[in-house]
Backbone as a chain_set.jsonl record, in Angstrom:
{"seq": "DQPIKRKKRGRPKKDEQTKREQIYQIQLESFEKDHDFIENKKRMLSTFVLITNKLDEETLSNQEVLRVYKGQSAVETRFRLIKDSQMIDAIYLKTPERVEALGIVYVMALLIYGILEYRVRKELKEKNLSLILKGKRKLYQPTGQALLEQLEDITVILINQNRQKLRLLPDNIDSQAKKIIELCGYDLSIYVSKNVENKGE", "coords": {"N": [[0.905, -0.571, -0.438], [1.126, 2.348, -1.309], [1.105, 5.661, -1.382], [-0.067, 7.32, -4.407], [1.115, 9.486, -6.668], [1.03, 12.823, -6.958], [-1.007, 14.415, -9.874], [-0.628, 17.331, -10.315], [0.737, 20.467, -9.618], [2.633, 21.759, -7.331], [1.867, 22.69, -3.695], [-0.29, 20.103, -2.043], [-3.44, 20.712, -0.82], [-5.043, 21.238, 2.658], [-7.007, 20.316, 3.254], [-7.191, 17.989, 1.573], [-7.554, 14.848, 0.123], [-5.223, 12.229, 0.579], [-4.36, 10.455, -1.78], [-4.754, 6.842, -2.372], [-2.648, 3.613, -3.23], [-2.617, -0.1, -4.044], [0.198, -2.294, -4.444], [0.905, -5.499, -5.859], [3.19, -7.966, -6.028], [4.551, -10.884, -8.102], [5.864, -13.812, -7.051], [7.907, -16.291, -7.258], [8.26, -19.414, -7.166], [10.451, -22.479, -6.488], [10.495, -25.094, -8.961], [9.597, -27.895, -10.563], [10.603, -29.67, -13.646], [8.521, -31.268, -15.623], [9.216, -34.336, -17.289], [8.306, -36.361, -18.857], [5.675, -35.474, -19.249], [6.465, -32.855, -21.111], [7.68, -34.47, -23.2], [5.632, -36.095, -24.564], [4.54, -33.921, -25.364], [5.91, -33.113, -27.479], [6.054, -35.063, -28.918], [3.232, -35.232, -30.14], [3.021, -32.621, -31.047], [5.04, -33.12, -33.106], [3.859, -34.561, -34.658], [2.212, -35.2, -38.226], [-0.658, -35.973, -39.665], [-1.847, -37.557, -42.921], [-3.183, -38.162, -45.895], [-3.104, -40.256, -48.588], [-2.873, -41.081, -51.642], [-1.074, -42.514, -52.791], [0.688, -45.158, -51.966], [3.089, -46.166, -52.469], [5.933, -46.169, -50.641], [8.503, -46.294, -51.948], [8.21, -45.403, -54.14], [7.444, -42.69, -54.078], [8.123, -40.759, -51.299], [7.039, -40.827, -47.506], [8.058, -38.656, -46.25], [8.498, -36.967, -49.302], [5.388, -36.745, -49.492], [4.575, -34.999, -47.573], [6.365, -32.378, -48.214], [5.713, -31.567, -50.741], [2.621, -31.573, -50.07], [3.253, -30.043, -48.466], [4.573, -27.844, -50.011], [2.313, -26.76, -51.415], [1.208, -24.601, -50.675], [2.369, -22.59, -51.837], [1.859, -22.867, -54.269], [-1.228, -22.293, -54.054], [-1.421, -19.587, -53.654], [-0.396, -18.201, -56.238], [-1.765, -18.866, -57.554], [-4.02, -17.643, -56.543], [-4.398, -15.321, -57.621], [-5.237, -15.002, -60.084], [-7.86, -15.927, -59.145], [-9.1, -13.745, -58.69], [-11.943, -11.704, -59.17], [-11.36, -9.379, -61.206], [-9.897, -10.516, -63.2], [-11.422, -12.789, -64.214], [-14.281, -11.95, -64.681], [-15.342, -10.852, -66.48], [-14.659, -11.787, -68.939], [-15.633, -13.701, -71.899], [-16.298, -15.849, -73.896], [-16.438, -17.833, -76.968], [-16.503, -20.836, -77.176], [-15.397, -24.2, -75.718], [-12.338, -24.735, -76.329], [-11.521, -22.143, -76.927], [-11.548, -20.803, -74.262], [-9.532, -23.168, -73.543], [-7.691, -22.058, -74.091], [-6.955, -20.001, -73.32], [-6.862, -20.874, -70.465], [-4.128, -21.548, -70.599], [-3.029, -19.564, -71.427], [-2.873, -17.687, -69.597], [-1.99, -19.645, -67.288], [0.858, -19.373, -68.152], [1.573, -17.241, -68.256], [1.383, -16.902, -65.125], [3.814, -18.452, -64.887], [5.685, -17.08, -65.269], [5.26, -14.283, -63.823], [6.049, -15.734, -61.356], [8.748, -16.913, -62.39], [9.758, -14.245, -62.275], [9.104, -13.321, -59.909], [10.909, -15.081, -58.276], [13.66, -15.201, -59.3], [14.832, -12.325, -58.65], [14.29, -12.25, -55.769], [16.193, -13.973, -55.275], [18.459, -12.427, -56.684], [19.046, -10.708, -54.978], [19.005, -11.677, -52.043], [21.331, -13.344, -52.498], [23.622, -11.352, -52.773], [22.374, -9.339, -50.616], [21.554, -7.007, -50.789], [18.545, -4.823, -51.196], [15.416, -3.198, -52.376], [13.588, -0.157, -52.869], [10.984, 0.6, -53.211], [7.351, 1.733, -54.347], [5.778, 3.815, -52.688], [8.202, 4.392, -51.062], [8.983, 1.94, -49.979], [11.149, -0.212, -48.403], [12.187, -3.015, -49.345], [13.542, -6.575, -49.391], [12.262, -8.807, -49.939], [10.594, -8.724, -52.238], [7.128, -8.624, -53.68], [6.065, -10.655, -56.654], [3.619, -8.694, -57.518], [4.441, -5.831, -56.63], [6.693, -5.534, -58.322], [5.875, -5.578, -60.757], [4.362, -3.652, -60.879], [5.899, -1.481, -60.218], [7.419, -1.73, -62.418], [5.869, -0.834, -63.999], [5.495, 1.613, -65.338], [7.713, 2.124, -66.947], [8.147, 3.819, -70.652], [7.816, 3.319, -73.322], [8.692, 4.734, -76.807], [7.289, 4.714, -79.484], [7.959, 5.384, -82.764], [7.659, 5.352, -86.267], [8.958, 5.328, -88.899], [10.114, 5.988, -91.814], [9.198, 3.737, -93.339], [9.459, 2.091, -91.012], [9.456, 0.588, -87.806], [10.566, 2.129, -85.009], [12.023, 1.557, -81.74], [12.089, 3.637, -78.896], [13.714, 4.601, -75.753], [12.621, 6.63, -73.075], [14.83, 8.795, -71.256], [15.126, 8.722, -68.644], [14.302, 6.939, -66.971], [13.141, 5.217, -63.991], [15.069, 4.052, -61.432], [14.939, 2.304, -59.86], [13.495, 0.836, -61.188], [15.194, -0.278, -62.97], [16.995, -1.516, -61.661], [15.469, -3.841, -60.794], [14.778, -4.75, -63.96], [18.073, -6.132, -64.195], [18.552, -7.672, -61.948], [17.261, -9.539, -62.995], [18.842, -10.413, -64.387], [18.776, -9.128, -67.536], [19.086, -6.819, -69.154], [18.15, -2.81, -69.871], [17.813, -2.873, -72.627], [15.48, -5.003, -73.571], [13.489, -4.127, -74.3], [13.039, -2.996, -76.169], [14.743, -4.317, -78.369], [14.729, -6.623, -80.619], [16.145, -9.771, -80.638], [16.507, -10.997, -77.718], [18.47, -11.447, -74.789], [19.755, -13.073, -72.462], [21.681, -12.188, -69.986], [21.852, -13.606, -67.073], [22.845, -16.304, -67.603]], "CA": [[0.078, 0.151, -0.073], [1.694, 3.232, -1.132], [0.804, 7.045, -1.685], [-0.388, 8.256, -5.913], [2.076, 10.92, -7.067], [0.254, 13.532, -7.666], [-0.58, 14.718, -11.407], [-0.618, 18.421, -9.892], [2.089, 20.74, -9.27], [2.664, 22.639, -6.199], [1.354, 21.837, -2.742], [-1.114, 19.641, -1.323], [-4.593, 21.54, -0.071], [-5.337, 20.86, 3.478], [-8.213, 19.313, 3.341], [-6.978, 16.949, -0.065], [-7.009, 13.459, 0.813], [-3.919, 11.699, -0.119], [-4.854, 8.849, -2.277], [-3.601, 4.95, -1.888], [-2.918, 2.055, -4.279], [-1.887, -1.473, -3.196], [0.681, -2.741, -5.284], [0.865, -6.5, -5.788], [4.301, -8.677, -6.492], [4.89, -11.958, -8.458], [6.859, -13.989, -6.556], [7.925, -17.646, -8.108], [8.814, -21.006, -6.076], [10.873, -23.536, -7.845], [9.667, -26.377, -9.674], [10.37, -29.201, -11.461], [9.984, -29.468, -15.0], [8.203, -33.02, -16.164], [10.154, -34.54, -18.317], [7.545, -36.984, -19.577], [4.396, -34.304, -19.842], [7.208, -32.189, -22.291], [8.232, -35.584, -24.413], [4.493, -36.259, -24.966], [3.74, -32.977, -25.894], [6.781, -32.873, -28.524], [5.299, -36.007, -29.52], [1.807, -34.843, -29.981], [2.983, -31.717, -32.001], [5.85, -33.383, -34.876], [2.968, -35.763, -35.583], [1.657, -33.974, -39.346], [-1.582, -37.077, -40.37], [-1.652, -37.388, -44.3], [-3.996, -39.75, -46.804], [-2.255, -40.219, -50.251], [-3.368, -42.626, -52.489], [0.235, -42.53, -53.384], [0.988, -46.192, -50.874], [4.273, -47.351, -52.583], [7.179, -45.301, -50.542], [10.063, -46.61, -52.837], [8.145, -44.213, -55.422], [6.975, -41.71, -53.263], [8.319, -41.579, -49.536], [6.288, -40.175, -46.19], [8.916, -37.63, -46.597], [8.345, -36.545, -50.29], [4.507, -36.875, -49.621], [4.796, -33.896, -46.884], [7.112, -31.8, -48.921], [4.549, -31.388, -51.505], [1.331, -31.049, -49.226], [3.878, -28.303, -47.66], [4.642, -27.015, -51.402], [1.119, -26.339, -51.951], [0.61, -23.029, -50.462], [3.098, -21.529, -52.76], [1.172, -22.891, -55.601], [-2.132, -21.423, -54.451], [-0.668, -18.06, -53.698], [0.061, -17.783, -57.2], [-3.311, -18.565, -58.334], [-5.093, -16.515, -56.255], [-3.979, -13.809, -58.388], [-6.307, -15.419, -61.33], [-9.336, -16.089, -59.421], [-9.292, -12.022, -58.716], [-12.92, -11.656, -60.103], [-11.181, -8.735, -62.272], [-9.288, -11.302, -64.455], [-11.74, -13.698, -65.362], [-15.69, -12.406, -64.772], [-15.783, -10.061, -67.255], [-14.455, -12.503, -70.022], [-16.786, -14.268, -72.521], [-15.998, -16.95, -74.317], [-17.755, -18.939, -77.071], [-16.584, -22.321, -77.654], [-14.165, -24.685, -74.761], [-11.126, -24.514, -77.199], [-10.983, -20.719, -76.601], [-11.734, -21.45, -72.85], [-8.425, -24.113, -72.285], [-6.345, -21.778, -74.637], [-6.814, -18.577, -72.045], [-6.693, -21.277, -69.225], [-2.716, -22.021, -71.069], [-2.234, -18.201, -71.116], [-2.832, -17.335, -67.836], [-0.626, -19.738, -66.627], [1.574, -18.989, -69.032], [1.782, -15.293, -67.314], [1.919, -16.722, -64.14], [4.57, -19.154, -64.647], [6.567, -15.93, -65.806], [5.171, -14.226, -62.566], [6.636, -16.243, -60.536], [10.242, -16.738, -62.44], [10.836, -12.986, -61.981], [9.481, -13.107, -58.367], [12.074, -16.225, -57.586], [15.097, -13.979, -59.637], [14.604, -11.036, -57.532], [14.734, -12.431, -54.751], [17.61, -14.89, -55.336], [19.978, -12.029, -56.326], [18.963, -9.724, -53.773], [19.763, -12.916, -51.28], [22.794, -13.422, -52.538], [23.889, -9.772, -53.015], [22.503, -8.966, -49.517], [21.104, -6.144, -51.599], [17.152, -4.398, -50.993], [14.798, -2.581, -53.177], [12.736, 0.941, -52.593], [9.988, 0.279, -54.249], [7.05, 2.527, -54.282], [5.603, 3.716, -51.347], [9.131, 4.319, -50.348], [8.822, 0.36, -48.941], [12.619, -0.947, -48.361], [11.951, -4.564, -48.983], [14.476, -7.504, -49.213], [11.592, -9.49, -50.826], [9.098, -8.107, -52.971], [6.296, -9.523, -54.416], [5.912, -10.546, -57.842], [3.183, -7.575, -57.83], [5.076, -5.13, -56.787], [8.515, -5.496, -58.577], [5.09, -5.366, -61.504], [3.775, -1.898, -60.077], [7.041, -0.251, -60.495], [7.805, -1.809, -64.069], [4.667, -0.686, -65.1], [6.537, 3.497, -65.22], [8.925, 2.141, -68.05], [7.019, 3.989, -71.298], [8.463, 3.071, -74.659], [8.889, 5.354, -77.254], [7.106, 3.916, -80.604], [7.825, 5.76, -83.995], [7.127, 4.878, -87.839], [9.777, 6.182, -90.042], [10.937, 4.972, -93.696], [7.953, 1.915, -92.658], [10.009, 1.353, -90.403], [8.925, 1.072, -86.505], [11.882, 2.457, -84.255], [11.438, 1.78, -80.099], [13.177, 4.034, -78.12], [13.244, 4.699, -74.556], [13.17, 7.724, -72.574], [15.928, 9.124, -70.643], [14.395, 9.263, -66.952], [13.947, 5.817, -66.694], [13.614, 4.981, -62.507], [16.523, 3.735, -60.721], [14.932, 0.895, -58.7], [12.898, -0.629, -62.441], [16.233, -0.63, -63.962], [17.52, -2.505, -60.96], [14.684, -5.197, -61.629], [15.714, -5.462, -64.833], [19.261, -6.458, -63.837], [18.3, -8.204, -60.967], [16.799, -10.739, -63.507], [19.583, -10.649, -66.015], [18.504, -8.233, -68.547], [18.956, -4.659, -69.203], [16.473, -2.235, -71.017], [17.686, -3.713, -74.315], [14.901, -5.803, -73.764], [12.346, -3.615, -74.285], [13.323, -2.209, -77.863], [15.944, -5.227, -79.014], [13.741, -7.834, -80.738], [17.301, -10.146, -79.801], [16.706, -10.985, -76.573], [19.892, -12.623, -74.226], [19.763, -13.41, -70.452], [22.97, -12.06, -69.154], [22.397, -14.305, -66.312], [23.089, -17.201, -68.209]], "C": [[1.013, 1.253, -0.084], [0.854, 4.87, -1.854], [0.819, 6.833, -3.713], [0.137, 9.067, -5.944], [0.699, 11.326, -7.516], [0.802, 14.776, -9.202], [-0.668, 16.562, -11.254], [0.105, 18.908, -9.299], [1.59, 21.428, -8.333], [1.713, 21.49, -4.759], [0.07, 21.956, -2.515], [-2.06, 20.525, -0.738], [-4.504, 21.233, 1.101], [-5.811, 20.116, 3.445], [-8.076, 17.548, 2.163], [-6.425, 15.861, 0.923], [-5.757, 13.177, 0.107], [-4.261, 10.213, -1.075], [-3.939, 7.791, -2.693], [-3.269, 4.364, -3.171], [-2.342, 1.157, -3.622], [-1.207, -1.681, -4.609], [0.773, -4.51, -4.908], [2.147, -7.375, -6.199], [4.629, -10.111, -6.526], [6.227, -12.883, -7.21], [6.894, -15.723, -6.513], [8.718, -18.596, -7.114], [9.24, -21.945, -7.237], [10.032, -24.737, -7.809], [10.096, -26.975, -10.39], [9.602, -29.603, -12.739], [9.216, -31.714, -15.024], [8.644, -33.177, -17.065], [9.108, -35.131, -19.335], [6.526, -36.501, -20.39], [5.148, -33.616, -21.477], [7.475, -33.318, -23.731], [7.037, -35.515, -25.019], [3.977, -35.51, -25.762], [4.275, -33.0, -26.954], [6.17, -34.229, -29.059], [4.059, -35.994, -30.656], [2.402, -33.595, -31.333], [4.202, -31.995, -33.484], [4.869, -34.469, -35.393], [2.07, -35.093, -36.699], [0.68, -35.854, -39.677], [-1.891, -35.997, -42.363], [-2.119, -38.694, -45.485], [-3.43, -39.258, -48.026], [-2.553, -41.623, -50.692], [-2.06, -43.979, -53.16], [0.673, -44.124, -52.535], [2.894, -46.812, -51.084], [5.5, -46.197, -52.388], [8.068, -45.522, -51.255], [9.724, -45.032, -54.204], [7.647, -43.063, -54.716], [7.144, -41.73, -51.884], [7.399, -41.126, -48.639], [6.718, -39.127, -46.365], [8.371, -36.821, -47.915], [6.316, -36.115, -49.883], [4.115, -35.343, -48.752], [5.336, -32.909, -47.276], [6.035, -31.662, -49.558], [3.414, -31.055, -51.056], [1.958, -29.759, -48.772], [3.853, -26.788, -48.415], [3.335, -26.317, -51.604], [0.052, -24.843, -51.837], [0.983, -22.041, -51.476], [2.712, -21.406, -54.167], [-0.479, -21.881, -55.619], [-2.78, -19.9, -54.217], [-0.913, -17.67, -54.929], [-0.858, -17.754, -57.615], [-4.327, -18.018, -57.975], [-5.087, -15.367, -57.357], [-5.38, -13.909, -59.798], [-7.566, -15.707, -61.061], [-9.589, -14.896, -58.921], [-10.849, -11.79, -59.75], [-12.373, -10.647, -61.599], [-10.677, -8.95, -63.215], [-9.967, -12.065, -65.085], [-13.444, -13.362, -65.182], [-16.156, -11.678, -65.596], [-14.753, -10.352, -68.876], [-15.475, -13.469, -70.66], [-15.695, -15.046, -73.508], [-16.693, -17.65, -75.29], [-18.043, -20.648, -77.43], [-15.247, -22.737, -76.514], [-13.635, -24.728, -75.447], [-10.764, -23.162, -76.536], [-10.469, -20.665, -74.868], [-10.134, -21.884, -72.452], [-7.727, -23.072, -72.815], [-6.018, -20.141, -74.037], [-6.456, -18.957, -71.418], [-5.067, -21.432, -69.647], [-2.473, -20.906, -70.624], [-2.208, -17.845, -70.197], [-2.055, -18.284, -67.09], [0.515, -20.068, -67.335], [2.779, -17.584, -68.298], [1.848, -15.709, -65.269], [3.089, -17.5, -64.151], [6.17, -17.681, -64.954], [6.128, -14.736, -64.252], [5.994, -14.772, -61.665], [8.137, -16.395, -60.678], [10.634, -14.637, -61.739], [10.899, -12.295, -60.782], [10.791, -13.399, -57.647], [13.624, -14.994, -57.943], [15.778, -12.973, -59.102], [15.013, -10.849, -56.638], [16.023, -13.064, -54.651], [18.662, -14.085, -55.145], [19.642, -11.209, -55.066], [19.27, -10.625, -52.266], [20.461, -13.163, -50.82], [23.368, -12.124, -52.465], [23.803, -8.537, -51.854], [21.733, -7.241, -50.215], [19.398, -5.512, -50.347], [17.037, -3.38, -52.736], [14.24, -1.209, -52.639], [11.8, 1.294, -53.812], [8.594, 1.758, -54.23], [5.93, 2.495, -53.578], [6.99, 3.999, -50.658], [9.283, 3.21, -49.464], [10.605, 0.169, -49.304], [12.15, -2.209, -48.302], [13.259, -5.587, -49.395], [13.611, -8.636, -49.895], [10.532, -9.315, -51.311], [8.821, -9.032, -53.257], [6.657, -9.166, -56.153], [5.059, -8.707, -58.552], [3.401, -6.34, -57.75], [5.49, -4.862, -57.712], [7.335, -5.152, -59.597], [5.066, -3.848, -61.225], [5.049, -1.312, -60.969], [7.838, -0.83, -61.984], [6.654, -0.701, -64.877], [4.943, 1.615, -65.605], [7.566, 3.518, -66.326], [8.06, 2.426, -69.235], [8.082, 3.588, -72.386], [8.077, 3.663, -75.451], [8.589, 4.52, -78.379], [7.154, 5.435, -81.738], [8.147, 5.41, -85.288], [7.814, 6.38, -88.483], [10.479, 5.38, -91.013], [10.036, 4.042, -93.389], [8.784, 1.423, -92.039], [9.683, 1.849, -88.789], [10.193, 0.732, -85.605], [11.158, 2.511, -82.778], [12.168, 2.402, -80.087], [12.69, 3.813, -76.507], [13.578, 6.046, -74.071], [14.413, 7.976, -71.107], [15.36, 9.101, -68.753], [13.521, 8.158, -66.284], [13.925, 5.815, -64.734], [14.201, 4.12, -62.644], [16.287, 2.132, -60.425], [14.047, -0.22, -60.378], [14.091, -0.955, -63.508], [17.082, -1.708, -63.165], [16.924, -3.776, -61.501], [15.048, -5.613, -62.16], [17.1, -6.267, -64.965], [19.034, -7.301, -62.686], [17.492, -9.872, -62.073], [17.518, -11.25, -64.492], [19.227, -10.393, -67.404], [18.868, -7.051, -68.032], [17.838, -4.362, -70.088], [16.368, -2.502, -72.33], [16.195, -4.105, -75.0], [13.393, -5.366, -74.274], [12.224, -2.889, -75.781], [13.883, -3.106, -78.955], [14.284, -6.269, -79.582], [14.856, -9.475, -80.588], [17.011, -10.053, -78.682], [17.972, -11.95, -75.959], [19.781, -12.202, -73.248], [21.203, -13.122, -70.194], [23.601, -13.637, -68.117], [22.558, -15.513, -66.498], [24.001, -17.912, -68.924]], "O": [[1.757, 1.358, 0.892], [0.087, 4.846, -2.817], [1.744, 6.202, -4.224], [-0.235, 9.864, -5.084], [-0.247, 10.761, -8.064], [1.794, 15.428, -9.527], [-0.795, 17.099, -12.355], [0.506, 18.29, -8.312], [0.406, 21.762, -8.282], [1.234, 20.356, -4.744], [-0.661, 22.944, -2.585], [-1.496, 21.309, 0.025], [-3.46, 20.581, 1.09], [-5.302, 19.003, 3.578], [-8.703, 16.489, 2.139], [-5.589, 15.79, 1.824], [-5.339, 13.843, -0.84], [-4.316, 9.061, -0.645], [-2.805, 7.816, -3.173], [-3.789, 4.836, -4.182], [-1.595, 1.42, -2.68], [-1.744, -1.387, -5.676], [0.711, -4.823, -3.719], [1.892, -7.509, -7.396], [4.937, -10.712, -5.497], [7.259, -12.386, -6.758], [6.073, -16.37, -5.864], [9.706, -18.304, -6.44], [8.76, -22.162, -8.35], [9.224, -25.198, -7.003], [11.113, -26.628, -10.99], [8.395, -29.803, -12.873], [9.512, -32.814, -14.558], [8.628, -32.283, -17.912], [8.957, -34.623, -20.446], [6.302, -36.741, -21.576], [4.662, -33.763, -22.598], [7.455, -33.012, -24.923], [7.063, -34.904, -26.088], [3.208, -35.834, -26.666], [3.451, -32.925, -27.866], [5.649, -33.925, -30.132], [4.008, -36.599, -31.727], [2.121, -33.837, -32.507], [4.239, -31.339, -34.525], [5.079, -35.143, -36.402], [1.148, -34.403, -36.263], [1.389, -36.839, -39.882], [-2.021, -34.848, -42.784], [-1.558, -39.75, -45.775], [-3.318, -38.086, -48.384], [-2.48, -42.766, -50.242], [-1.988, -45.135, -53.579], [1.867, -43.906, -52.739], [3.627, -47.474, -50.349], [5.988, -45.516, -53.29], [8.786, -44.522, -51.222], [10.425, -44.202, -54.783], [7.455, -42.288, -55.653], [6.503, -42.522, -51.193], [6.441, -40.912, -49.382], [5.871, -38.3, -46.705], [7.687, -35.856, -47.574], [6.065, -34.932, -50.113], [3.35, -34.575, -49.335], [4.826, -31.984, -46.643], [5.083, -31.615, -48.779], [2.958, -30.07, -51.636], [1.39, -28.669, -48.701], [3.547, -25.63, -48.127], [3.407, -25.158, -52.013], [-0.946, -24.331, -52.344], [0.356, -21.068, -51.898], [2.944, -20.52, -54.99], [-0.892, -21.139, -56.51], [-3.853, -19.33, -54.416], [-1.691, -16.718, -54.992], [-1.19, -16.717, -58.189], [-5.349, -17.823, -58.633], [-6.061, -14.694, -57.691], [-6.151, -13.044, -60.214], [-8.431, -15.817, -61.93], [-10.757, -14.942, -58.536], [-10.757, -11.729, -60.976], [-12.741, -10.915, -62.742], [-10.671, -8.166, -64.164], [-9.687, -12.334, -66.253], [-14.15, -14.328, -65.473], [-17.383, -11.642, -65.684], [-14.301, -9.503, -69.644], [-16.2, -14.064, -69.863], [-14.516, -14.76, -73.723], [-17.672, -18.241, -74.832], [-19.01, -21.347, -77.734], [-14.295, -21.974, -76.35], [-14.541, -24.897, -76.263], [-9.848, -23.065, -75.72], [-9.33, -20.525, -74.422], [-9.498, -21.369, -71.532], [-6.805, -22.832, -72.035], [-5.082, -19.386, -74.302], [-5.524, -18.309, -70.943], [-4.503, -21.441, -68.553], [-1.818, -20.808, -69.586], [-1.067, -17.576, -69.822], [-1.383, -17.803, -66.178], [1.123, -21.102, -67.06], [3.945, -17.272, -68.053], [2.256, -14.948, -64.391], [3.686, -17.221, -63.111], [7.378, -17.744, -64.728], [7.163, -14.467, -63.641], [6.783, -13.974, -61.158], [8.888, -16.19, -59.725], [11.505, -14.137, -61.026], [11.671, -11.431, -60.365], [11.497, -12.715, -56.907], [14.299, -14.299, -57.184], [16.991, -12.768, -59.078], [15.766, -9.945, -56.273], [16.883, -12.602, -53.902], [19.546, -14.234, -54.302], [20.403, -11.377, -54.114], [19.844, -9.98, -51.388], [20.736, -13.317, -49.63], [23.669, -12.118, -51.271], [24.427, -7.478, -51.792], [21.571, -6.448, -49.287], [19.256, -5.736, -49.145], [17.814, -3.054, -53.633], [14.63, -1.179, -51.472], [11.871, 1.949, -54.852], [9.093, 2.872, -54.074], [5.128, 1.562, -53.619], [6.911, 3.801, -49.446], [9.663, 3.386, -48.306], [11.113, 0.429, -50.395], [11.678, -2.596, -47.233], [14.152, -4.87, -49.846], [14.29, -9.486, -50.471], [9.492, -9.753, -50.819], [9.456, -10.086, -53.297], [7.149, -8.194, -56.727], [5.462, -7.922, -59.411], [2.826, -5.565, -58.514], [4.942, -3.941, -58.316], [7.457, -3.928, -59.642], [5.988, -3.078, -61.494], [5.055, -0.839, -62.105], [8.798, -0.228, -62.466], [6.686, -0.064, -65.929], [4.247, 2.455, -66.175], [8.187, 4.526, -66.664], [7.123, 1.634, -69.329], [9.27, 3.612, -72.061], [6.849, 3.592, -75.429], [9.357, 3.573, -78.549], [6.448, 6.413, -81.496], [9.329, 5.067, -85.325], [7.545, 7.578, -88.56], [11.207, 4.39, -90.931], [10.764, 3.154, -92.944], [9.076, 0.258, -92.309], [9.634, 3.031, -88.448], [10.728, -0.364, -85.436], [10.144, 3.158, -82.515], [13.095, 2.3, -80.891], [11.733, 3.164, -76.088], [14.583, 6.634, -74.47], [14.597, 7.195, -70.174], [15.619, 10.016, -67.971], [12.57, 8.223, -65.506], [14.805, 6.497, -64.208], [14.164, 3.351, -63.604], [17.004, 1.15, -60.617], [14.038, -1.438, -60.558], [14.016, -1.635, -64.531], [17.73, -2.591, -63.725], [17.439, -4.564, -62.294], [15.687, -6.639, -61.925], [17.181, -7.065, -65.898], [20.129, -7.864, -62.669], [17.349, -11.014, -61.635], [17.21, -12.148, -65.274], [19.33, -11.224, -68.307], [18.933, -6.506, -66.931], [17.02, -5.032, -70.718], [15.379, -2.454, -73.061], [15.746, -3.854, -76.119], [12.439, -6.093, -74.55], [11.229, -2.33, -76.241], [13.682, -2.9, -80.152], [13.203, -6.452, -79.023], [14.135, -10.455, -80.402], [17.178, -8.91, -78.258], [18.371, -12.971, -76.52], [19.694, -10.997, -73.012], [21.923, -14.12, -70.233], [24.622, -14.325, -68.121], [22.427, -16.14, -65.446], [23.681, -18.98, -69.447]]}, "num_chains": 1, "name": "protein.A"}
């Protein structure tokens, strides 16, 4: 039991009552570990149940089944992009063949999206670098969406001259956009040249 510190400055009034508060302290007594309980808890937490029709362990081991299962979250994250209503709701196709063709285009785009994200993250990690993307965000593991938003600002100037089409780039291209292209193993010539060479390979 102790008095509460006054918030007002100056001397207290004669008839002012001093407010008090009770302070409790926790005291821990010695105790012993229940090793049997801890080991049982570890066994329960390390148990993972999966059902599969792949019963031949030589073809697919239990560890491989678990690894594939754990890896599906990455696939689901990718496919979430093409499940967006803005991506598919407003598209109407007349034949099943066209629906199938569009699906293939979407999967290929998704593959390129994943490769972009993987290459940039891998290079950033190996070189211990980061990117300052839109919103002044400093990122070490940027998402593919964040990378594409940065690349959207690259403008290609198309000039028709003497029956030829010339592609040019302005001089004020964002430095972080240039860095993304370089981390992927390319340079800005991929926007203007027909022959693209991957410098990372």
